[in-house]
mmCIF file of C-alpha atoms in Angstrom:
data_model
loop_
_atom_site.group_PDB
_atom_site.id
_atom_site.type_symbol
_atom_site.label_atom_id
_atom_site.label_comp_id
_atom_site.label_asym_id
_atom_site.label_seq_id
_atom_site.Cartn_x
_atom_site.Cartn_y
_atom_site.Cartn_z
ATOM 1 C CA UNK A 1 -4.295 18.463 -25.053
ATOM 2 C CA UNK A 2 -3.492 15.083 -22.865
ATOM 3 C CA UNK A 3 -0.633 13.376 -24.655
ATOM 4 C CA UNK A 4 -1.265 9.984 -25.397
ATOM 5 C CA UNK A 5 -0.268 6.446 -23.107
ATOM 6 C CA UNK A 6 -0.596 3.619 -21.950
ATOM 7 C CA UNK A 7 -3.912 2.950 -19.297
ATOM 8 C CA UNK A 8 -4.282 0.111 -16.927
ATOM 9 C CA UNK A 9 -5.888 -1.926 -19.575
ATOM 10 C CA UNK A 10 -3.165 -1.580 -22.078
ATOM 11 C CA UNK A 11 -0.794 -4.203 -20.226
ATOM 12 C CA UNK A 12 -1.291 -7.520 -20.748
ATOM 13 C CA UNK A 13 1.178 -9.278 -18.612
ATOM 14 C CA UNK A 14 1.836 -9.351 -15.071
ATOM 15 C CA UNK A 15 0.915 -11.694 -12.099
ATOM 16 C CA UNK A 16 1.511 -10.978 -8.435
ATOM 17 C CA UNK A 17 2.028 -14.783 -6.680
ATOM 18 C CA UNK A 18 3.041 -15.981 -3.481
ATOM 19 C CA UNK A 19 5.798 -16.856 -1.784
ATOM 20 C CA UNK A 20 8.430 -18.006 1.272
ATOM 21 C CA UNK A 21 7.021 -18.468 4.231
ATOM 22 C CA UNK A 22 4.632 -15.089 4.366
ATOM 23 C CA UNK A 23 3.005 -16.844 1.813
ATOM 24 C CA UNK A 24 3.538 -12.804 0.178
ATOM 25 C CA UNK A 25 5.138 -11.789 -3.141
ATOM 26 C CA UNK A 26 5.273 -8.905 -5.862
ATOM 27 C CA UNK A 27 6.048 -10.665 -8.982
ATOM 28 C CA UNK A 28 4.793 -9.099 -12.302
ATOM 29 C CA UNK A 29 5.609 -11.605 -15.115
ATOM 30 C CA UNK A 30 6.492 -10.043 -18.045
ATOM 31 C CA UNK A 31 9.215 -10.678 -20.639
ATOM 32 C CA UNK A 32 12.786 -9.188 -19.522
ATOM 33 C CA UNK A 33 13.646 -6.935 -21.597
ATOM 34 C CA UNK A 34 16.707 -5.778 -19.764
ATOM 35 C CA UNK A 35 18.956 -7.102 -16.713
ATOM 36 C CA UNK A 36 18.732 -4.982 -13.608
ATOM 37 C CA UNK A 37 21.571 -2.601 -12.895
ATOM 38 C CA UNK A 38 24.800 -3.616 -10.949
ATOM 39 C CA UNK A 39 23.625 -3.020 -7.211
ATOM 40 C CA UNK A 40 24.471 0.553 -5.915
ATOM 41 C CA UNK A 41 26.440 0.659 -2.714
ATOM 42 C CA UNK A 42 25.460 4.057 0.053
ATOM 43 C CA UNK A 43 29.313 5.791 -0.301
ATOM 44 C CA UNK A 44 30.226 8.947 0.568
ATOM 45 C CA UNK A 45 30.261 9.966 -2.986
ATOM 46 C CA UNK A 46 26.152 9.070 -3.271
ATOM 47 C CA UNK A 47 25.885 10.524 0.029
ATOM 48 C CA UNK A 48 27.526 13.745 -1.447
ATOM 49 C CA UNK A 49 25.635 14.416 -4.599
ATOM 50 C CA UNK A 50 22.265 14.093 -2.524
ATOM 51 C CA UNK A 51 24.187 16.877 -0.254
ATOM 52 C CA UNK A 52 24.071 18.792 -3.249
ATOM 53 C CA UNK A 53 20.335 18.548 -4.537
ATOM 54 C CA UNK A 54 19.907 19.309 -0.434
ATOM 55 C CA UNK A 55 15.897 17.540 -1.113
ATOM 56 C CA UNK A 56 14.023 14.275 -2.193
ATOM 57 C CA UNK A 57 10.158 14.366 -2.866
ATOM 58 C CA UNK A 58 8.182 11.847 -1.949
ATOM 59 C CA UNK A 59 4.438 10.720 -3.029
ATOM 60 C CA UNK A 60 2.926 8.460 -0.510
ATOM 61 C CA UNK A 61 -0.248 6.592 0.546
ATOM 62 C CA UNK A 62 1.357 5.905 3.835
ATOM 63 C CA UNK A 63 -0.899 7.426 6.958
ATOM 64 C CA UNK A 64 0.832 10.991 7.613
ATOM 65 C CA UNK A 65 2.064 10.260 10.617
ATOM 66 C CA UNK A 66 3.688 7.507 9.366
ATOM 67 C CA UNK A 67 5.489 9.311 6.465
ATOM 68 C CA UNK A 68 6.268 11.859 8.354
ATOM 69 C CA UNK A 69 8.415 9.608 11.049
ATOM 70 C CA UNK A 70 9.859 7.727 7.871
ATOM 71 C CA UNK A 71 11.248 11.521 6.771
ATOM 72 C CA UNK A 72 12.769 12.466 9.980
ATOM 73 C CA UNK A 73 14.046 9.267 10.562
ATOM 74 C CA UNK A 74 15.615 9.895 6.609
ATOM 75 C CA UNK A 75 16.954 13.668 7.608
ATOM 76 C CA UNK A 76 18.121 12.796 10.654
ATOM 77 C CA UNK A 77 20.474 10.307 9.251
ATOM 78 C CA UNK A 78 21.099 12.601 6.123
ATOM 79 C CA UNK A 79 20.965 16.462 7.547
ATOM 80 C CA UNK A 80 21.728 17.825 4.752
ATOM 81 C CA UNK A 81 18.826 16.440 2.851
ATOM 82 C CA UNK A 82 14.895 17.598 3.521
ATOM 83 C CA UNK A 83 12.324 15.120 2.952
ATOM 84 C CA UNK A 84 8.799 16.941 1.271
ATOM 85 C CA UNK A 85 6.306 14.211 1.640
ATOM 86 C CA UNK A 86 3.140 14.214 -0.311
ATOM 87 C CA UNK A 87 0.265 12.153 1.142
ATOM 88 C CA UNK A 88 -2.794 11.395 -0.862
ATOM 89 C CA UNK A 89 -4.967 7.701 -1.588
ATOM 90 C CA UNK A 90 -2.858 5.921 -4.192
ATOM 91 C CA UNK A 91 -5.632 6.384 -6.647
ATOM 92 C CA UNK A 92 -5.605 9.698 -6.643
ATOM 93 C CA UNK A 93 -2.078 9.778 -6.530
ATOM 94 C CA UNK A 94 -1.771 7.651 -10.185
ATOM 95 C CA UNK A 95 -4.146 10.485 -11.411
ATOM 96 C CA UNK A 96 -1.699 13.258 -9.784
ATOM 97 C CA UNK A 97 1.418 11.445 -11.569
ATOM 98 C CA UNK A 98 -0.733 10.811 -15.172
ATOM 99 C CA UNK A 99 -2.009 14.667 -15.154
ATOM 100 C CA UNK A 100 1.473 15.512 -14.458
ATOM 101 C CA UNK A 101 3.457 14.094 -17.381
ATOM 102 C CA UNK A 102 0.729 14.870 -19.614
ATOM 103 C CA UNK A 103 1.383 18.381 -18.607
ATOM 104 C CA UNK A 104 5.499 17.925 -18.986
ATOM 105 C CA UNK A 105 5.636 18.596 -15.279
ATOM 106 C CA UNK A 106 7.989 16.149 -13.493
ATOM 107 C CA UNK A 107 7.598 17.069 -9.818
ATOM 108 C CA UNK A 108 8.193 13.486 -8.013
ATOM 109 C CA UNK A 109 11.546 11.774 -7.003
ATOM 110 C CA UNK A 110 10.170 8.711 -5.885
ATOM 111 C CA UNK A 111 6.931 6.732 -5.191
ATOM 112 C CA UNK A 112 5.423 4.487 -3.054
ATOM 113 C CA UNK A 113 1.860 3.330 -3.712
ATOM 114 C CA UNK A 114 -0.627 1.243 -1.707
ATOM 115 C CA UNK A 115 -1.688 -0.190 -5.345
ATOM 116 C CA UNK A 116 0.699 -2.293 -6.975
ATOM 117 C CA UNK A 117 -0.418 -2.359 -9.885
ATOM 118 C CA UNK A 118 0.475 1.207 -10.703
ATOM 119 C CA UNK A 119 4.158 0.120 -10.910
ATOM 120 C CA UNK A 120 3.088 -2.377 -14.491
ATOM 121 C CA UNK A 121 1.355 0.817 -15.984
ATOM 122 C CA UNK A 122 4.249 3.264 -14.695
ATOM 123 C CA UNK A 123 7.178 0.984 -16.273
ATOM 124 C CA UNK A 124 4.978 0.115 -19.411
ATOM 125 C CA UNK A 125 5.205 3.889 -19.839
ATOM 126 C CA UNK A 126 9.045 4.199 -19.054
ATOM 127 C CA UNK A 127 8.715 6.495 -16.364
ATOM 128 C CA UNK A 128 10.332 4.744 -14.214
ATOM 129 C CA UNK A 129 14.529 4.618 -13.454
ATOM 130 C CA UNK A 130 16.169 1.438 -12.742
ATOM 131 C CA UNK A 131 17.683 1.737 -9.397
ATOM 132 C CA UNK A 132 18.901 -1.662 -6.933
ATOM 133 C CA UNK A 133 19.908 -1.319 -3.524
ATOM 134 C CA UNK A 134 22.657 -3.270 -2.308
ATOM 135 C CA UNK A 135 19.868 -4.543 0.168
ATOM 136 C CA UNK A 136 17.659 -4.736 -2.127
ATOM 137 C CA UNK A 137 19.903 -7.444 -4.185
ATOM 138 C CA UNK A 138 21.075 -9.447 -1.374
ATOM 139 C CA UNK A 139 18.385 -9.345 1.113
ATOM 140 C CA UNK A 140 14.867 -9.297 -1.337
ATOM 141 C CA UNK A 141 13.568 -12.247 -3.050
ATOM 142 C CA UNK A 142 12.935 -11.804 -6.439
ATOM 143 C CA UNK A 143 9.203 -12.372 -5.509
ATOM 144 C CA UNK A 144 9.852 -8.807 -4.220
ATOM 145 C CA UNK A 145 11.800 -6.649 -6.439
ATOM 146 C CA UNK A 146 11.194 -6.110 -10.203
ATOM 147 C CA UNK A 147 13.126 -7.999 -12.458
ATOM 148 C CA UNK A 148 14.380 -4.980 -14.507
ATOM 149 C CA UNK A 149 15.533 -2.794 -11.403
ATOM 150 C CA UNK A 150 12.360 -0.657 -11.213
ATOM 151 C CA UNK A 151 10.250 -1.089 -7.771
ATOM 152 C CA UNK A 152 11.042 -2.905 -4.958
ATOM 153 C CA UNK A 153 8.027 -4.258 -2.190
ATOM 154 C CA UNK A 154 9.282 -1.960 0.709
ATOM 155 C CA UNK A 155 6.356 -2.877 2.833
ATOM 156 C CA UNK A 156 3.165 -5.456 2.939
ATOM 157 C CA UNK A 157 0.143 -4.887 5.390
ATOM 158 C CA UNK A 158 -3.327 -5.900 5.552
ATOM 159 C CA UNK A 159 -6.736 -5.304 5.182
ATOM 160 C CA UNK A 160 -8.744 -6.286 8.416
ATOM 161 C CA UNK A 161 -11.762 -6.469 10.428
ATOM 162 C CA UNK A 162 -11.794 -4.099 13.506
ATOM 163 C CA UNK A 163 -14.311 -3.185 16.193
ATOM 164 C CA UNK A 164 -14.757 -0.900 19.313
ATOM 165 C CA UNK A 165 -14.266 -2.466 22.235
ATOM 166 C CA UNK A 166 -16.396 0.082 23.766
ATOM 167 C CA UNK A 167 -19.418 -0.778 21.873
ATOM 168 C CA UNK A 168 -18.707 -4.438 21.301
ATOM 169 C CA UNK A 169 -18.184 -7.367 23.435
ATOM 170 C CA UNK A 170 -15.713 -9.651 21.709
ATOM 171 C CA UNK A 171 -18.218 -12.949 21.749
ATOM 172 C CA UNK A 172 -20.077 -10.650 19.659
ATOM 173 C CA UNK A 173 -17.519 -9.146 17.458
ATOM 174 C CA UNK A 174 -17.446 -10.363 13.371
ATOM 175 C CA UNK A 175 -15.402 -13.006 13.048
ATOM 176 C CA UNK A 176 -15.707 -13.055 8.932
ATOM 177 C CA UNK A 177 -17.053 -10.947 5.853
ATOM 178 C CA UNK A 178 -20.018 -12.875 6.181
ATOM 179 C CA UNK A 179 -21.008 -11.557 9.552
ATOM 180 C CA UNK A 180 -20.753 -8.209 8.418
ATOM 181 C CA UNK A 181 -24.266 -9.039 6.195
ATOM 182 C CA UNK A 182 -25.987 -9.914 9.734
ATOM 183 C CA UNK A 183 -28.503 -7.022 10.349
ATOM 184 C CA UNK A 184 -27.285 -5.998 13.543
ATOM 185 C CA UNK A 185 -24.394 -4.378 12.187
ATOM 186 C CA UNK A 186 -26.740 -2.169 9.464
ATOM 187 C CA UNK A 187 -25.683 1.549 10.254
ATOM 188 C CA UNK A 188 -22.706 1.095 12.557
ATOM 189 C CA UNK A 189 -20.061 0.057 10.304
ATOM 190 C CA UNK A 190 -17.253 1.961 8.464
ATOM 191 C CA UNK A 191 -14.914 1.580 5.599
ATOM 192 C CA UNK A 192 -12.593 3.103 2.722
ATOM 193 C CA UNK A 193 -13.667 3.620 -1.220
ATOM 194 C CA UNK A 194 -11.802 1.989 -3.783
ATOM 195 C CA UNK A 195 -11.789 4.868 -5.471
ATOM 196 C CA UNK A 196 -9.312 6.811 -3.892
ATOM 197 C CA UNK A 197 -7.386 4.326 -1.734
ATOM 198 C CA UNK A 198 -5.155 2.213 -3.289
ATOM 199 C CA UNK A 199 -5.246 -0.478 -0.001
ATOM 200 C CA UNK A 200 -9.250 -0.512 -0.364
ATOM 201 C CA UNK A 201 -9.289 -1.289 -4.251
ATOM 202 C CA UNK A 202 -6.223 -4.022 -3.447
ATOM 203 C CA UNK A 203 -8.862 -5.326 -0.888
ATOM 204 C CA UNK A 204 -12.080 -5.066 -2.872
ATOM 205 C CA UNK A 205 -10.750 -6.688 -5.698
ATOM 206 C CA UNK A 206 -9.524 -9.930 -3.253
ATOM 207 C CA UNK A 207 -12.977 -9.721 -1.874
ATOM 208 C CA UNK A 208 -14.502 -9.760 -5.624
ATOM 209 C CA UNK A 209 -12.411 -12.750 -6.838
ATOM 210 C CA UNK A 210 -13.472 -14.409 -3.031
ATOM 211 C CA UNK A 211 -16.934 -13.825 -2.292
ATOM 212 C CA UNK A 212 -18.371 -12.265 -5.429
ATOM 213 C CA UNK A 213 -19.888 -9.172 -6.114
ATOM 214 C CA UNK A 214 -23.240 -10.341 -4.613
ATOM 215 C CA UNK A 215 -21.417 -10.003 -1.359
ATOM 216 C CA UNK A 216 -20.977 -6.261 -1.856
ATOM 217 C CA UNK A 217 -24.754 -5.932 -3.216
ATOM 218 C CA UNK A 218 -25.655 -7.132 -0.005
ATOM 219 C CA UNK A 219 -22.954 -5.190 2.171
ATOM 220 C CA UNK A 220 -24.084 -1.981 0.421
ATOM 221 C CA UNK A 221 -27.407 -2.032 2.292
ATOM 222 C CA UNK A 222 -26.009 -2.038 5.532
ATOM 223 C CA UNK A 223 -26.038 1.676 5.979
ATOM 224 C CA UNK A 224 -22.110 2.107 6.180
ATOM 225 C CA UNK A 225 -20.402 5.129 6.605
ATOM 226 C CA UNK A 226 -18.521 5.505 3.273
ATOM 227 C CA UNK A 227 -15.172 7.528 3.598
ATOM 228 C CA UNK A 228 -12.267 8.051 1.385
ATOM 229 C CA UNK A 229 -8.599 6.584 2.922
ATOM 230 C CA UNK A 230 -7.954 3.046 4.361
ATOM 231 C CA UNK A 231 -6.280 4.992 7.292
ATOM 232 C CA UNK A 232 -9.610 6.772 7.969
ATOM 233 C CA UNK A 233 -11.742 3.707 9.244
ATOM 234 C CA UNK A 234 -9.387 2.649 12.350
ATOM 235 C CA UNK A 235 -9.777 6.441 13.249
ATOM 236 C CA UNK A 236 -13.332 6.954 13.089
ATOM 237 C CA UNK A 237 -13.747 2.969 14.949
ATOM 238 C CA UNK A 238 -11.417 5.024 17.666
ATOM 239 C CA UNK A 239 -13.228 7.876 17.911
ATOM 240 C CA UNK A 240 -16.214 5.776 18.522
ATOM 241 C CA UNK A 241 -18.136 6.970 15.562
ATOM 242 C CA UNK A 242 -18.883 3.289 14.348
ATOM 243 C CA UNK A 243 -18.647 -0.026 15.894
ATOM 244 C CA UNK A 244 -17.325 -1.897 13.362
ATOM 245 C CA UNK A 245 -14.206 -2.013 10.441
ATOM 246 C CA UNK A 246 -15.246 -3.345 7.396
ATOM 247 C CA UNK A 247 -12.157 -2.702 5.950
ATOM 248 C CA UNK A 248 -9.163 -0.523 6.474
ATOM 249 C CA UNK A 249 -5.295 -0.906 7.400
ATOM 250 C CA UNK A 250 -4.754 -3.113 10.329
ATOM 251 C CA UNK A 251 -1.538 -1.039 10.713
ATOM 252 C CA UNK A 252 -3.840 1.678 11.906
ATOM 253 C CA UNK A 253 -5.677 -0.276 14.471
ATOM 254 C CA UNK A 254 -2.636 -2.026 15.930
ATOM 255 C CA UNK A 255 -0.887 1.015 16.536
ATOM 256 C CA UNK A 256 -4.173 2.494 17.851
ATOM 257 C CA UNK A 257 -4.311 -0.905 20.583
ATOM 258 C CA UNK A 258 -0.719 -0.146 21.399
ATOM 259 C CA UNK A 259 -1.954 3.517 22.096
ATOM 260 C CA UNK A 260 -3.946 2.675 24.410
ATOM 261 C CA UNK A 261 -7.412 3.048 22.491
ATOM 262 C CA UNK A 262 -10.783 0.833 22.772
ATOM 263 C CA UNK A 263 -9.681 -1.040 19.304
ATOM 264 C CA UNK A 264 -9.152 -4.867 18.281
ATOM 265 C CA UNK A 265 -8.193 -6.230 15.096
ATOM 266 C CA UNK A 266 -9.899 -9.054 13.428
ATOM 267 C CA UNK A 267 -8.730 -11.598 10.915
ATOM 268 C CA UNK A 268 -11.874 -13.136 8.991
ATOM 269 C CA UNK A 269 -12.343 -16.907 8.559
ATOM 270 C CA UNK A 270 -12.103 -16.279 4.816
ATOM 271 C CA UNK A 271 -8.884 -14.898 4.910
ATOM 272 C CA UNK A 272 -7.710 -11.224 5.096
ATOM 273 C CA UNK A 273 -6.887 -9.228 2.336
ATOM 274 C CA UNK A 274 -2.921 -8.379 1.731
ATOM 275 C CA UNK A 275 -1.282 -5.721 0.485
ATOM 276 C CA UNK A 276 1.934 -4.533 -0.872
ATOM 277 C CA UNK A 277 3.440 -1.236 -1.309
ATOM 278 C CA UNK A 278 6.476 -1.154 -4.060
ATOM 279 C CA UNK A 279 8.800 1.792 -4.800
ATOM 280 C CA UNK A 280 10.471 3.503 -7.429
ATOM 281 C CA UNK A 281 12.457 5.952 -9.149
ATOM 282 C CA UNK A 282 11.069 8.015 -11.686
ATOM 283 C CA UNK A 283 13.190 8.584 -14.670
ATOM 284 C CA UNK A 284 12.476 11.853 -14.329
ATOM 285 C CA UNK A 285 13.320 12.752 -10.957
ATOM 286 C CA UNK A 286 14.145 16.562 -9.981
ATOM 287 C CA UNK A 287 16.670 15.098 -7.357
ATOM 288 C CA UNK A 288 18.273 11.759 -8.546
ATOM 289 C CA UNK A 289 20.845 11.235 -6.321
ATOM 290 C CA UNK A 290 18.369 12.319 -3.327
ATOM 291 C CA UNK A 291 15.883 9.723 -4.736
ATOM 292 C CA UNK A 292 18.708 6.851 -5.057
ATOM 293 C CA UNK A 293 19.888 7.339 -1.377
ATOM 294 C CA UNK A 294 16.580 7.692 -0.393
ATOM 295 C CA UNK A 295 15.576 4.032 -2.330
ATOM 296 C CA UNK A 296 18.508 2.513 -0.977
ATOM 297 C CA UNK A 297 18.001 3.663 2.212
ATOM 298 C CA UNK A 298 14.493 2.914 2.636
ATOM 299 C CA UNK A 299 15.313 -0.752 1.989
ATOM 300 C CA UNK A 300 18.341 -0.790 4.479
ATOM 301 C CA UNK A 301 17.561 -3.357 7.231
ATOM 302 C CA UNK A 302 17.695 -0.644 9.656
ATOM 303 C CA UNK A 303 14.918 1.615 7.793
ATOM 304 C CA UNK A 304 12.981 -2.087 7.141
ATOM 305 C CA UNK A 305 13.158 -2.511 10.925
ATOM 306 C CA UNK A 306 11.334 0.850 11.599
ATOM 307 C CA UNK A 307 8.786 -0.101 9.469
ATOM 308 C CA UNK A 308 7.816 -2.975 11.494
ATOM 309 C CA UNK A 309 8.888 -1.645 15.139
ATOM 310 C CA UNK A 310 6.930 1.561 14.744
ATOM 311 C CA UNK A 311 4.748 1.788 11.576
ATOM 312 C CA UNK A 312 2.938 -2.138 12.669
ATOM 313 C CA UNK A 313 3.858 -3.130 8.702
ATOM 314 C CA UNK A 314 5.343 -6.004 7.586
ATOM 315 C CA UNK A 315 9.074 -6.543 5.882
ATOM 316 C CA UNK A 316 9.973 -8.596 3.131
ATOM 317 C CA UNK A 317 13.958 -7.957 4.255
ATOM 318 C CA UNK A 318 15.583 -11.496 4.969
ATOM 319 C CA UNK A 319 17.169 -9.945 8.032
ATOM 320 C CA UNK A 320 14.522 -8.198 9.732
ATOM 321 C CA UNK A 321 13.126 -9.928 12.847
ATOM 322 C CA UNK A 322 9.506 -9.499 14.246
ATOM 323 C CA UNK A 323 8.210 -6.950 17.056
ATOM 324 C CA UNK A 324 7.440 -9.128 20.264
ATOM 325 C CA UNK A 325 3.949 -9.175 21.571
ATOM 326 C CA UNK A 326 2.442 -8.896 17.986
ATOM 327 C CA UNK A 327 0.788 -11.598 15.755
ATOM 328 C CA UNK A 328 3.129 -12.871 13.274
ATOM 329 C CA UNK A 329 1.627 -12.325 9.722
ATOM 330 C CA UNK A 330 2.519 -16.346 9.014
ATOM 331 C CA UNK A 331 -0.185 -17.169 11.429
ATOM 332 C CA UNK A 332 -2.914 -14.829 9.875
ATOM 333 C CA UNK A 333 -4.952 -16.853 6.682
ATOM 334 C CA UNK A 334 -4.265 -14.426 3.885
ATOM 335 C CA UNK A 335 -6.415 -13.568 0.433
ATOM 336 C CA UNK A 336 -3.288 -13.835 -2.151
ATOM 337 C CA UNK A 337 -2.439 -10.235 -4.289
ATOM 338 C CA UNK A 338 -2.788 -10.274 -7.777
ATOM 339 C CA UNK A 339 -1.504 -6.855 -9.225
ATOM 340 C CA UNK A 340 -2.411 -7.771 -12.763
ATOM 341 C CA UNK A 341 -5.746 -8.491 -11.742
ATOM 342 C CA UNK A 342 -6.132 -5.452 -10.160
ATOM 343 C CA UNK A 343 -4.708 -3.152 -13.004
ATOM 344 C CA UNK A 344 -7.496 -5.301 -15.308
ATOM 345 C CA UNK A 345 -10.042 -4.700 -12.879
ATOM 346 C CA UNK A 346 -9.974 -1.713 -11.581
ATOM 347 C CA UNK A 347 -12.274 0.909 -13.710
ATOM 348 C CA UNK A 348 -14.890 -1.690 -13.398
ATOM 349 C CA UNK A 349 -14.613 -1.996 -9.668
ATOM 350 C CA UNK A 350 -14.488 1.895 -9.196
ATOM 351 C CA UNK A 351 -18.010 1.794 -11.998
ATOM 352 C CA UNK A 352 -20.036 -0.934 -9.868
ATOM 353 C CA UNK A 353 -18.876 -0.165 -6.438
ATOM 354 C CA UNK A 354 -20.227 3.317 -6.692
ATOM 355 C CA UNK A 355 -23.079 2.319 -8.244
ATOM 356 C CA UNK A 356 -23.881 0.022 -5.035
ATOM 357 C CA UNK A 357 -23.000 2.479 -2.531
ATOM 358 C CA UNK A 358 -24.019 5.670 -4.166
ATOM 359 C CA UNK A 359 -21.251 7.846 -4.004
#
């Protein structure tokens, strides 16, 4: 029998607001109950004990590939210590981690979701184990880090527009959400489900609070190829298999440009949905010294600059610096997060949006 806690809808507070000059935050305003931990230095003695547990598991949304460098970029600074990555949509992934403690299994070390609003319902619960960086204390606005200790925004990336530049001259590429309703584009676009990918119900709820729901009534009869993963529709726009992005991680389709292939990012006029990606600790970690090294590590300016120089993501690290010959996200017109919003939101987005598009 499923023990009982806390849902999405059981938290009340939280808020996700903007700010600095990415006009980006995490911020989930709730009453502080506690003061975050004394920041935790990487010494030899940390560096040790992870020795010891000789592994760190890791649940991730990130694209494989993606994870995958992150975790031999991790081992090859750490030999000793094996990173097991495992890569699902950040939906399903809050369902893997809720069957799992009903179930008194406590398989993850530590987390990082494409849905930020998992973090309010995972601390709400007290899964999760207060852990700061001394990174993350010096060099992360509190915008960015929870005020408790528990999560910390390791990376921010959008939610864009794409086409083939095979199929599609760029005079007559979409410029906004708007032009994806035109009837030219019925049948030849591509996008994620909310459902299962924590980037595409980020997105759809930013395009719900934006344009309405009317403007996915009328986006549903476009005939558009419905898959599951935000990293899915830059691949299938590569592959040639639709013209069009309705949504999906740019991350995906600027490395794919850099690659060489026939794709090109677009920002809509409306603004382009953002994205965060916190992690965290869980309380009940198999491997806690292998999760804290890994934390503190992942939110090293070295580790933050990886993410942007070859993952195409954003940093929220003060001392990071930008990859030359890309667009600066402080030039792109961005939807604003709202994490709380989302948590509220997001059984009846999963209801209605299948109920448009039927699957």
């Amino acid at each position: 029998m499923k023990k009982p806690g806390l849902s999405r809808r059981d938290i009340l507070q939280g808020s996700l607001k903007g700010s600095t000059a990415l006009a980006l935050g995490t911020v989930f305003a709730a009453p502080l109950k506690a003061a975050a931990p004394e920041p935790v230095a990487i010494t030899p003695a940390l560096i040790e004990a992870a020795n010891k547990e000789a592994k760190v598991i890791l649940y991730s949304s990130m694209d494989l590939p993606v994870g995958e460098k992150l975790g031999k970029a991790f081992e090859a600074k750490y030999p000793g210590i094996a990173v097991q990555i495992e890569r699902s949509g950040s939906e399903r992934l809050f369902q893997r981690v809720d069957q799992e403690f009903a179930s008194s299994i406590r398989a993850v070390d530590v987390i990082n979701s494409s849905d930020a609003s998992h973090f309010i319902t995972w601390k709400k619960n007290g899964w999760l184990a207060p852990f700061v960086s001394e990174d993350i204390a010096q060099h992360f606005l509190p915008e960015y880090r929870d005020p408790e200790g528990m999560f910390a925004t390791t990376r921010i990336w959008l939610s864009s527009i794409a086409y083939n530049t095979n199929l599609v001259k760029p005079a007559d590429a979409p410029k906004s959400f708007a032009d994806l309703l035109d009837p030219k584009w019925a049948g030849k676009m591509v996008k994620g489900h909310p459902a299962y990918s924590g980037t595409i119900m980020t997105a759809t709820f930013q395009l719900v609070r934006e344009l309405g729901w009317e403007y996915f009534e009328k986006l549903s009869k476009q005939r558009v190829m419905q898959v599951q993963s935000s990293t899915d529709p830059p691949k299938k726009l590569a592959l040639g298999e639709r013209a069009v992005m309705a949504d999906g991680n740019e991350y995906g389709i600027v490395l794919l440009k850099e690659a060489g292939q026939p794709v090109e990012p677009v920002y809509p006029t409306e603004g382009t949905p953002t994205i965060s990606g916190p992690t965290g600790i869980f309380a009940t970690a198999p491997h806690p010294n292998a999760a804290r090294l890994f934390q503190a590590w992942l939110h090293t300016r070295e580790t933050q600059q990886f993410f942007i120089d070859f993952t195409a993501q954003y940093s929220v690290h003060a001392q990071v610096q930008s990859k030359a010959g890309r667009r600066k996200i402080s030039d792109i017109k961005l939807m604003k997060e709202d994490a709380a919003g989302v948590e509220r939101m997001a059984e009846e987005i999963k209801t209605r949006y299948a109920r448009l598009f039927r699957v």
